[in-house]
Short mmCIF file of C-alpha atoms in Angstrom, two decimals:
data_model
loop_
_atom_site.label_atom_id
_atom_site.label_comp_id
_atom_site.label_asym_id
_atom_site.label_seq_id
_atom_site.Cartn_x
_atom_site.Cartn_y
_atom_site.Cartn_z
CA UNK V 18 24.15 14.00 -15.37
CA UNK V 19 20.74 13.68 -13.52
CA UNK V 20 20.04 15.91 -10.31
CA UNK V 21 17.94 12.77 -9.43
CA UNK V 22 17.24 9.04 -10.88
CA UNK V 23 14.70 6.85 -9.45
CA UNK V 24 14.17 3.42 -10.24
CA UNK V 25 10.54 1.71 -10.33
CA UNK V 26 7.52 3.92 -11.67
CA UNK V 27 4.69 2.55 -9.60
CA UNK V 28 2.85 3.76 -6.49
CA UNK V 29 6.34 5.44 -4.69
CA UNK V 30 8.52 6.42 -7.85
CA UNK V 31 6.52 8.46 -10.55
CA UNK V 32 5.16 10.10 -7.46
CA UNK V 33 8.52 10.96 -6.70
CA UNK V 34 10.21 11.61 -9.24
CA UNK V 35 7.15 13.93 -9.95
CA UNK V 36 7.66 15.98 -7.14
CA UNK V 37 10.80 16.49 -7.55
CA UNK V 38 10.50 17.34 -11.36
CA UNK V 39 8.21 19.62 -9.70
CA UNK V 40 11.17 21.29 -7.52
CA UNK V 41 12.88 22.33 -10.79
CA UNK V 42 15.31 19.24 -10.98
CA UNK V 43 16.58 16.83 -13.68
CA UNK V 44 15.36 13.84 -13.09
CA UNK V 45 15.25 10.03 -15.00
CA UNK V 46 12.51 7.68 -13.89
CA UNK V 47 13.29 3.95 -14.84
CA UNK V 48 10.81 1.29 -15.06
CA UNK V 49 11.62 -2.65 -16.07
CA UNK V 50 8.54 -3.47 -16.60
CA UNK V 51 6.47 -1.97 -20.03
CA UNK V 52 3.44 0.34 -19.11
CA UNK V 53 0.62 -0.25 -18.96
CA UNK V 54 1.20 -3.50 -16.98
CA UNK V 55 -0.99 -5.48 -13.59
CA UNK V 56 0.84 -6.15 -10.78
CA UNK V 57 -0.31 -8.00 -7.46
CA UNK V 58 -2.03 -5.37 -5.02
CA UNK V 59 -5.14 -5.31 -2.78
CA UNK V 60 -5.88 -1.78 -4.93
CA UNK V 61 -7.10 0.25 -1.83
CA UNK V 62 -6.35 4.18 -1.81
CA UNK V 63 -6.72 5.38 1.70
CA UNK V 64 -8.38 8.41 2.31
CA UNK V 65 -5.37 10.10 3.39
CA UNK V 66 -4.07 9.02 -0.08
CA UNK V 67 -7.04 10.32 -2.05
CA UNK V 68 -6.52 13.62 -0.23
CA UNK V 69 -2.60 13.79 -1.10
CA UNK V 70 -4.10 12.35 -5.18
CA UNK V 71 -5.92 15.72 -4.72
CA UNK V 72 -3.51 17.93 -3.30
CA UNK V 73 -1.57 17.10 -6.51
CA UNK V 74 -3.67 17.51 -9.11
CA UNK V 75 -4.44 13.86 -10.63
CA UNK V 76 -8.04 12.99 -8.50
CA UNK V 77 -10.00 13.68 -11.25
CA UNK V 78 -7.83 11.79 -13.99
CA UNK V 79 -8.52 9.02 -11.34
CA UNK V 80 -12.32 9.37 -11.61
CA UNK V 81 -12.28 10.06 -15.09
CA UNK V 82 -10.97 6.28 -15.20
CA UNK V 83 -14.13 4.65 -14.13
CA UNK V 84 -13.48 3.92 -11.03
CA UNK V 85 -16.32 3.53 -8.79
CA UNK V 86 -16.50 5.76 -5.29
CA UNK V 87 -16.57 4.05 -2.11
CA UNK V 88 -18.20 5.85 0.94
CA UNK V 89 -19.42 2.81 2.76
CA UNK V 90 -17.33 0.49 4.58
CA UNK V 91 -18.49 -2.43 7.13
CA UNK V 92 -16.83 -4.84 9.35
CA UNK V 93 -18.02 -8.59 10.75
CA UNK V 94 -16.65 -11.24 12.75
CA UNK V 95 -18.26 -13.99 15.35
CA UNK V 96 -20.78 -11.76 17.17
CA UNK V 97 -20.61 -8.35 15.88
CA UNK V 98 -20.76 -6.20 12.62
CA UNK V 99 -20.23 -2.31 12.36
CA UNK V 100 -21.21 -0.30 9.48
CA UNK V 101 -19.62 3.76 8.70
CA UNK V 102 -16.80 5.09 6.74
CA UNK V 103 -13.51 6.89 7.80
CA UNK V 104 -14.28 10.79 8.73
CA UNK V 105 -13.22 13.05 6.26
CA UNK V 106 -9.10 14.30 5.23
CA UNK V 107 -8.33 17.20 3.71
CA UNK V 108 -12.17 17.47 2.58
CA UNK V 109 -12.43 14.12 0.96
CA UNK V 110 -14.56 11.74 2.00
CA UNK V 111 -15.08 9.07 -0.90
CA UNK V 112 -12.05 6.46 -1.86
CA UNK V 113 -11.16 4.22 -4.81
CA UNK V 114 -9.35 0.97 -5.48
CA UNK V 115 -8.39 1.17 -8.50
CA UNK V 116 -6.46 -1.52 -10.82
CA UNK V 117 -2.91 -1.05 -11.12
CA UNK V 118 -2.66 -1.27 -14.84
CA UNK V 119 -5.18 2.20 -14.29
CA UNK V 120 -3.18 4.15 -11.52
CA UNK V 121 0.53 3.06 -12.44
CA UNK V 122 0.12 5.03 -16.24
CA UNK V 123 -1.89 8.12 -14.72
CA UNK V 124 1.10 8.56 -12.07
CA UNK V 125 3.78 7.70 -14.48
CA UNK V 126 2.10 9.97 -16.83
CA UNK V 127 1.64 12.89 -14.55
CA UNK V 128 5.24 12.45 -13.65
CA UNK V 129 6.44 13.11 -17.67
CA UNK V 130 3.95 16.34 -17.52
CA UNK V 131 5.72 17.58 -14.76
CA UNK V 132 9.50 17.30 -17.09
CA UNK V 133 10.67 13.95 -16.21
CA UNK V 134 12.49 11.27 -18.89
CA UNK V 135 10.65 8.19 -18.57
CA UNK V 136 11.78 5.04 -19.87
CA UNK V 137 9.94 2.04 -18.90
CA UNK V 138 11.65 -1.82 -19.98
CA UNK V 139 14.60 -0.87 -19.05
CA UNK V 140 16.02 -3.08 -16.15
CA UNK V 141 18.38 -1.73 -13.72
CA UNK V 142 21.24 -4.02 -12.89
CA UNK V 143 23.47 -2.07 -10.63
CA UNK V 144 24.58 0.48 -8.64
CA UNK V 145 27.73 3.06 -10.30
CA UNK V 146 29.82 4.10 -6.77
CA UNK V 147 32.64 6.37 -6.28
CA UNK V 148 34.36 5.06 -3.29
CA UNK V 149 30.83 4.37 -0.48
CA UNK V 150 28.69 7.09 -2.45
CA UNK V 151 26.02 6.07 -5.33
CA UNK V 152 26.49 7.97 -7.96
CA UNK V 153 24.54 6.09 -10.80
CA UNK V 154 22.68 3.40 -12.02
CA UNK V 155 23.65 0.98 -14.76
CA UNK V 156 20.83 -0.57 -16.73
CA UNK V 157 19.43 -2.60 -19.83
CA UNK V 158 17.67 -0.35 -22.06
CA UNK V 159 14.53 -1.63 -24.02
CA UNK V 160 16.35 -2.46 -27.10
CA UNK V 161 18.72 -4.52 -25.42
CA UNK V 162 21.51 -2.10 -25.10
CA UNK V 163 23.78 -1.12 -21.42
CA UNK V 164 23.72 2.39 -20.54
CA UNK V 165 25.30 4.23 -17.35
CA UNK V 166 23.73 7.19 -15.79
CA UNK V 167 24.53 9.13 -12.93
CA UNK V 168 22.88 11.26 -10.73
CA UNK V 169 23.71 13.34 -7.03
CA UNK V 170 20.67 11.26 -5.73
CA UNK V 171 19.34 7.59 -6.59
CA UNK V 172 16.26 6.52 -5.41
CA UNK V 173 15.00 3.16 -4.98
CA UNK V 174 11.45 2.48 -5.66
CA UNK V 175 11.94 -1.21 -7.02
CA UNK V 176 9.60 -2.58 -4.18
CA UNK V 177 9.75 -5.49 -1.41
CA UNK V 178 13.08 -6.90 -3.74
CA UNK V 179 14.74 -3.89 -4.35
CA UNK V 180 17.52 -4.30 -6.37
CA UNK V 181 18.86 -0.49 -5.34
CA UNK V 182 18.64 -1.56 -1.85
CA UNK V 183 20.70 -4.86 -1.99
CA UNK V 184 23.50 -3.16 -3.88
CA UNK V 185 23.22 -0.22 -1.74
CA UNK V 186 23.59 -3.07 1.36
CA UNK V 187 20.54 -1.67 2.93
CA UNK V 188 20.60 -3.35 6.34
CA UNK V 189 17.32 -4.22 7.71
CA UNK V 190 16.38 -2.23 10.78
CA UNK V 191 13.22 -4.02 11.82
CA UNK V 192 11.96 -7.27 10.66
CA UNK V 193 9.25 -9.92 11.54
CA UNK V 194 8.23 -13.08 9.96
CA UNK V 195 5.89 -13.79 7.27
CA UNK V 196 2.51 -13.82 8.69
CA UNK V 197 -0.34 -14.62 6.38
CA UNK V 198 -0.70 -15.79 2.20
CA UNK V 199 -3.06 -14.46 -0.17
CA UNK V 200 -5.18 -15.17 -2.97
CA UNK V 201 -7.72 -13.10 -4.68
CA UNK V 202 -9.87 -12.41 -8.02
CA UNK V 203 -12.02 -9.98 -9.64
CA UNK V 204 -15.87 -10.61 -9.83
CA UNK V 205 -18.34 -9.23 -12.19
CA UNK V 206 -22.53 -9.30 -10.50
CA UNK V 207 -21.15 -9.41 -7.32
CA UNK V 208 -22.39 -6.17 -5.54
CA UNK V 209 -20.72 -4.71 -2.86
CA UNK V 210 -19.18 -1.93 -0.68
CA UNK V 211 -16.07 -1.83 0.80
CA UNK V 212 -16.25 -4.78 3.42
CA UNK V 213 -13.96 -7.23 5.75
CA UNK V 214 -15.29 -10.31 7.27
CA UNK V 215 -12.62 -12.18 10.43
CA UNK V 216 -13.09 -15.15 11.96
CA UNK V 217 -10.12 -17.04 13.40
CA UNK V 218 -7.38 -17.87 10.79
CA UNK V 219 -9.77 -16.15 8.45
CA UNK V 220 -10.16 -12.54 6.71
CA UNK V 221 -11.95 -11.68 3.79
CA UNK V 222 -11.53 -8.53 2.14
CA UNK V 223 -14.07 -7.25 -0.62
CA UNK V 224 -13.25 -4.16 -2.18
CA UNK V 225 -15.35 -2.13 -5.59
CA UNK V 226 -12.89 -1.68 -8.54
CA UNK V 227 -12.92 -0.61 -11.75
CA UNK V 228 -15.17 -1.82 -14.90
CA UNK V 229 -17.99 -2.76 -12.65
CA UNK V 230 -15.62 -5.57 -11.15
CA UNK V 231 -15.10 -6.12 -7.30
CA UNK V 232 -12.08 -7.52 -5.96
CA UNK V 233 -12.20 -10.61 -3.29
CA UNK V 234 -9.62 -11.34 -1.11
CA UNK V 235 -9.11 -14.16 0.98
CA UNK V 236 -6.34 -14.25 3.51
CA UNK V 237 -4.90 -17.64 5.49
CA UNK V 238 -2.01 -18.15 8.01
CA UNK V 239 1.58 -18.43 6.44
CA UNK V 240 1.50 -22.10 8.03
CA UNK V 241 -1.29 -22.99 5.97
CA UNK V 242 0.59 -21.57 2.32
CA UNK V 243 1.76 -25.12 1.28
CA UNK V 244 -1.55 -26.56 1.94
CA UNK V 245 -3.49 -23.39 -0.09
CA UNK V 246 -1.44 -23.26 -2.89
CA UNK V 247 -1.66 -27.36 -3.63
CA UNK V 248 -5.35 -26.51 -4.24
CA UNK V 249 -6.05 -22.79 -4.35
CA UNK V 250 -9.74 -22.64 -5.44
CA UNK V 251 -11.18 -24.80 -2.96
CA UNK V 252 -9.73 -23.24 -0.35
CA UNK V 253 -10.15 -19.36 -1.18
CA UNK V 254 -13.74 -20.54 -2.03
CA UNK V 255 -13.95 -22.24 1.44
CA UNK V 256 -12.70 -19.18 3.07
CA UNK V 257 -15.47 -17.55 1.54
CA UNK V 258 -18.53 -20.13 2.39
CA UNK V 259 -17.41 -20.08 6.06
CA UNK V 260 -16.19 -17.05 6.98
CA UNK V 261 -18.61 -14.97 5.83
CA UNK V 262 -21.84 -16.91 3.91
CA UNK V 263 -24.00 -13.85 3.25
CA UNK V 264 -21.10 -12.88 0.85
CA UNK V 265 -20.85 -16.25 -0.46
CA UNK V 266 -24.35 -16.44 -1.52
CA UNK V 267 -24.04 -13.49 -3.70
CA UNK V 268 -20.90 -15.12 -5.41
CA UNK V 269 -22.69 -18.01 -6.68
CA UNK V 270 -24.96 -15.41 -8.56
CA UNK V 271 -22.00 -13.82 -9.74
CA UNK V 272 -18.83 -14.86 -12.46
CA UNK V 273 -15.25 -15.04 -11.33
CA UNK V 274 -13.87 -13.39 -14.44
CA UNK V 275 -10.14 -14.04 -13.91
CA UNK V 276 -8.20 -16.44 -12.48
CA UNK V 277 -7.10 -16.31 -9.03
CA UNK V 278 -3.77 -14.60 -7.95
CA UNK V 279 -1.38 -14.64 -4.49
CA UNK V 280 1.48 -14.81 -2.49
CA UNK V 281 2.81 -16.24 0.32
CA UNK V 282 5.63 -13.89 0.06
CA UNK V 283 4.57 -11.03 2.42
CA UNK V 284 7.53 -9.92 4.12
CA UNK V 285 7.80 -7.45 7.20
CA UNK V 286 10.68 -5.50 7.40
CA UNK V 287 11.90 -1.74 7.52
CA UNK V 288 15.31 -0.95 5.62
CA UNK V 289 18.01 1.51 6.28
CA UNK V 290 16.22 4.80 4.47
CA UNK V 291 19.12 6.16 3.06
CA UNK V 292 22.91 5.94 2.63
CA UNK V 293 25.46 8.40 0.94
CA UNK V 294 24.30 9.33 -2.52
CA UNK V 295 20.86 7.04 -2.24
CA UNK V 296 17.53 6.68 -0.48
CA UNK V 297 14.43 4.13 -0.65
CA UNK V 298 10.88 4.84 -0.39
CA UNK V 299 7.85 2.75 -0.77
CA UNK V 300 7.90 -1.09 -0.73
CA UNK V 301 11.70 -0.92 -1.07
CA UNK V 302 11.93 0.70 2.32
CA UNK V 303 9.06 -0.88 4.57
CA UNK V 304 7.04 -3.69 3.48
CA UNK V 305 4.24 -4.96 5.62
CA UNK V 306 1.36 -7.88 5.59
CA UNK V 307 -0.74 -6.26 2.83
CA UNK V 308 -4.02 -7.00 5.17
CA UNK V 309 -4.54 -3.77 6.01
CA UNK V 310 -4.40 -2.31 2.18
CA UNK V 311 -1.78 0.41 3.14
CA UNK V 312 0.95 0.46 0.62
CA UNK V 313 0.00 2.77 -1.95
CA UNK V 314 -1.47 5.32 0.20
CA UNK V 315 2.66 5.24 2.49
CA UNK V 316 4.27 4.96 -1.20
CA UNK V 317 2.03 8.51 -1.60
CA UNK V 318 3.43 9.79 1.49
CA UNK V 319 6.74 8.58 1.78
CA UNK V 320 7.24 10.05 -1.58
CA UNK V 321 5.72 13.42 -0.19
CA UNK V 322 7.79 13.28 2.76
CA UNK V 323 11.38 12.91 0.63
CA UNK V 324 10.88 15.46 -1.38
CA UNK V 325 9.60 17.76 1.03
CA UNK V 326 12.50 16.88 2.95
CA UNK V 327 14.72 17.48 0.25
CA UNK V 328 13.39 20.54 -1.35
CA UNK V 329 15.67 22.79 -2.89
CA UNK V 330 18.73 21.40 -0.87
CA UNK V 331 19.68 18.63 -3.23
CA UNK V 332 22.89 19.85 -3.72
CA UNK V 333 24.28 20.84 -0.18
CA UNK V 334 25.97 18.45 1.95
CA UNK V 335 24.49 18.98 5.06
CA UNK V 336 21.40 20.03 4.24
CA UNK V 337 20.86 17.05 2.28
CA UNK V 338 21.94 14.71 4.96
CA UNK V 339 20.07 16.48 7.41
CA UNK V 340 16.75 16.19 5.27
CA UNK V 341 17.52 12.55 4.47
CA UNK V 342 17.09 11.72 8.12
CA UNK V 343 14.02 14.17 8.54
CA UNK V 344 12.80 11.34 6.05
CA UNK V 345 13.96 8.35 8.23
CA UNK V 346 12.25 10.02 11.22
CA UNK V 347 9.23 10.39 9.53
CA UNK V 348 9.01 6.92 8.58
CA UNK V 349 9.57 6.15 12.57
CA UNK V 350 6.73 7.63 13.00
CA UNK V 351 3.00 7.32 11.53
CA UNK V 352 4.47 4.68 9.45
CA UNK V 353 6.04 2.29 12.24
CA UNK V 354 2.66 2.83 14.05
CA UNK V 355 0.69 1.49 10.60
CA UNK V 356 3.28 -1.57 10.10
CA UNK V 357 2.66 -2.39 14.19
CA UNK V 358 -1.64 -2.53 12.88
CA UNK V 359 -0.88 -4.77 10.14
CA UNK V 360 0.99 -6.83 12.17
CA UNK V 361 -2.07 -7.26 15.04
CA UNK V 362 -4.47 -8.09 12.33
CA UNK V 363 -2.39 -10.40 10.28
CA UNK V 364 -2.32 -12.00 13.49
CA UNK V 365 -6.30 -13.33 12.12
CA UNK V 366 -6.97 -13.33 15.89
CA UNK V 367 -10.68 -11.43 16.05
CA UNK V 368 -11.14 -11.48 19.88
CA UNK V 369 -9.81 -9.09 21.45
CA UNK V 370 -11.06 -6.65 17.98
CA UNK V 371 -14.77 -8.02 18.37
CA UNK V 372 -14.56 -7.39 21.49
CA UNK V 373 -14.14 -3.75 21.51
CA UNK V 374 -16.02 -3.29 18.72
CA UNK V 375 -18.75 -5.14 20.33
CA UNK V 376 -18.95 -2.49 22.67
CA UNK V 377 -18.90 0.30 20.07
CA UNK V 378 -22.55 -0.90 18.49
CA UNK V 379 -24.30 1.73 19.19
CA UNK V 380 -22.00 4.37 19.30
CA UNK V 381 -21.75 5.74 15.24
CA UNK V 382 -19.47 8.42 15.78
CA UNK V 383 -17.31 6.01 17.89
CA UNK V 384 -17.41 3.52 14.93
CA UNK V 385 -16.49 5.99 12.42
CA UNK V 386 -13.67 6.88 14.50
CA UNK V 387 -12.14 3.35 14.85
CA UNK V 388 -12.66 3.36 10.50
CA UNK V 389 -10.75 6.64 11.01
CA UNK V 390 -7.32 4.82 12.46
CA UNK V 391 -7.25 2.60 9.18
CA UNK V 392 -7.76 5.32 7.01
CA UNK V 393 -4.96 7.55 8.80
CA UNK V 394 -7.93 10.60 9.91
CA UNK V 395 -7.72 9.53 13.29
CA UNK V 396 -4.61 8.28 15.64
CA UNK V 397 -5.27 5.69 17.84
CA UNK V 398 -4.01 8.00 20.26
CA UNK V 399 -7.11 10.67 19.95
CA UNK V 400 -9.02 7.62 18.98
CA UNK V 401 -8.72 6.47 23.20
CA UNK V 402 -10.52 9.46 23.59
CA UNK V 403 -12.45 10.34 26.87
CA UNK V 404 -15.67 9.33 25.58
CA UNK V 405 -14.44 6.06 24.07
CA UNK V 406 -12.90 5.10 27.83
CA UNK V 407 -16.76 6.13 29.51
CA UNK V 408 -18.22 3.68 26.89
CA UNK V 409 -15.36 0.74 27.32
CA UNK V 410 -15.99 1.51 31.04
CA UNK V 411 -19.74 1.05 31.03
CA UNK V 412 -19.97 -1.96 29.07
#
């Protein structure tokens, strides 16, 4: 008997089930897949999720793994192009993007430091109840055998097709459709900073990774996925050449050094957060466009905020319950404000954002600001500031 079992080991679970290892509990992290192991992502650690890297402990293991510092960030569509960085959080003020098959181990690896059984390829294949409460997990172990484990509290961080939230019958509480497709590749000579390029039904993200590599992005309508995927390299080189040629130039001096990956499966939903004996976190319970590069910095926090939550009242009833929706509030908050961004971008609709931004040339602390609402230093609240009204007002 576990106090807690939480199924996936990525960005949300070995968090997770760190922290609450942390707590003092008992707790069984499952993992289908065998570490260490890539997985699609646009890489991107937020500052807000470099400061909560640092509040635990594992920053430096991520530096240690060679991946480079980014402190520069620029942005360019038709008629404008702003240049700054995010203002500091919690007194960071460099990020990484680091490959998954880097980050998913340290995490995973902090998570057995802190007293958690991990056991990755072992695949979970349903849910043990006693009447409507979870009380277990059965799964496939990685020699092939079943085994049944149960727990006061399963968590499901098995991402966008959570297996933990269909047998839980996690309703969806929000949902939009799809709104863009994806491809992208890692480059070696290709210098760069942290930069996005827009034009209409366009964006380009280019991001530093690790071994010297730098990660390209190209992102096209959802209409247009059929069309893409028929002939992927022409088009996410196209993308490139007309969307933003400065960058394209320096490709053809540089070597594509691994084949191109996507999806056109980017859903947009939020789940039910929790349910008698279970809760989700991470891609399992909100899953947005991945345009604006947020998902492993709200698996950081969501994992943060249910354990917080939770703290030593794992055990009571109603304290429990009450902390579970402390948790679902939480997500109704900063999080539902990020998914709303990521919807206006995917959009790949510049005006109205050139527009503004237009109007911010000039204006660095303004500019560094507006980095600060991606970054989560800055609201857009307190980013509508007084002085950014007397500028919008004078232009």
């Amino acid at each position: 008997m576990y106090d807690v079992i939480v199924v996936g080991a990525r960005c949300a679970g070995s968090p997770t089930a760190m922290l609450f290892a942390r707590q003092g509990y008992r707790v069984l992290l499952l993992e289908k897949a065998g570490f260490p192991q890539d997985t699609l992502s646009s890489h991107y650690i937020h500052l807000e999720g470099v400061a909560v890297l640092q509040r635990w402990g594992l920053l430096d293991r991520l530096r240690e793994a060679g991946c480079r510092p980014i402190s520069h960030q620029s942005y360019e569509a038709p008629g404008v192009r702003i240049d700054g960085f995010s203002l500091p959080i919690g007194g960071q003020r460099t990020t990484y993007a680091p490959r998954r098959y880097v980050l998913d181990p340290i995490l995973a690896d902090a998570a057995v430091a802190a007293g958690v059984e991990f056991r990755d390829s072992c695949a979970v294949n349903d849910l043990v109840f006693e009447g409507d409460r979870v009380v277990g997990v059965r799964y496939t172990t990685a020699s092939g055998a079943l085994a049944t484990d149960r727990a006061r509290l399963v968590v499901g961080a098995d991402g966008m097709r959570s297996l933990v939230a269909r047998k839980a019958g996690a309703p969806h509480v929000i949902e939009h459709p799809r709104m863009t497709c994806t491809y992208y590749s890692y480059w070696a000579g290709v210098p760069a900073h942290f930069e996005l390029y827009e034009r209409q039904g366009r964006w380009i993200g280019v991001i530093p990774t690790n071994d010297d590599l730098t990660l390209l992005m190209a992102y096209f309508p959802q209409e247009e996925f059929s069309a893409v995927r028929k002939a992927v390299e022409p088009a996410y080189l196209d993308a490139f050449r007309t969307t933003a040629p400065e960058l394209y130039e320096r490709m053809t001096v540089g070597e594509r050094v691994e084949q191109l990956y996507g999806t056109g499966h980017q859903e947009n939903y939020f789940r039910k957060a929790f349910g008698p004996g279970w809760a989700l976190v991470g891609d399992a319970v909100n899953h947005k466009d991945s345009i604006t590069a947020r998902g492993i910095t709200e698996a950081f926090v969501q994992a943060q905020s249910l354990t917080g939550h939770i703290g030593e009242g794992l055990h009571d009833d109603a304290a429990l319950q009450d902390a579970l929706r402390r948790y679902e509030d939480d997500l109704d908050g900063n999080a539902l404000s990020h998914y709303q961004g990521a919807l206006n971008v995917a959009e790949l609709k510049p005006e109205g954002r050139a527009e503004l931004l237009r109007k911010l040339v000039g204006h660095q602390e303004l500019i560094d600001r507006y980095f600060s609402t991606l970054s989560g230093a800055c609201s857009l609240d307190d980013f509508y500031n007084t002085e950014l009204l007397t500028v919008l007002d004078q232009s």
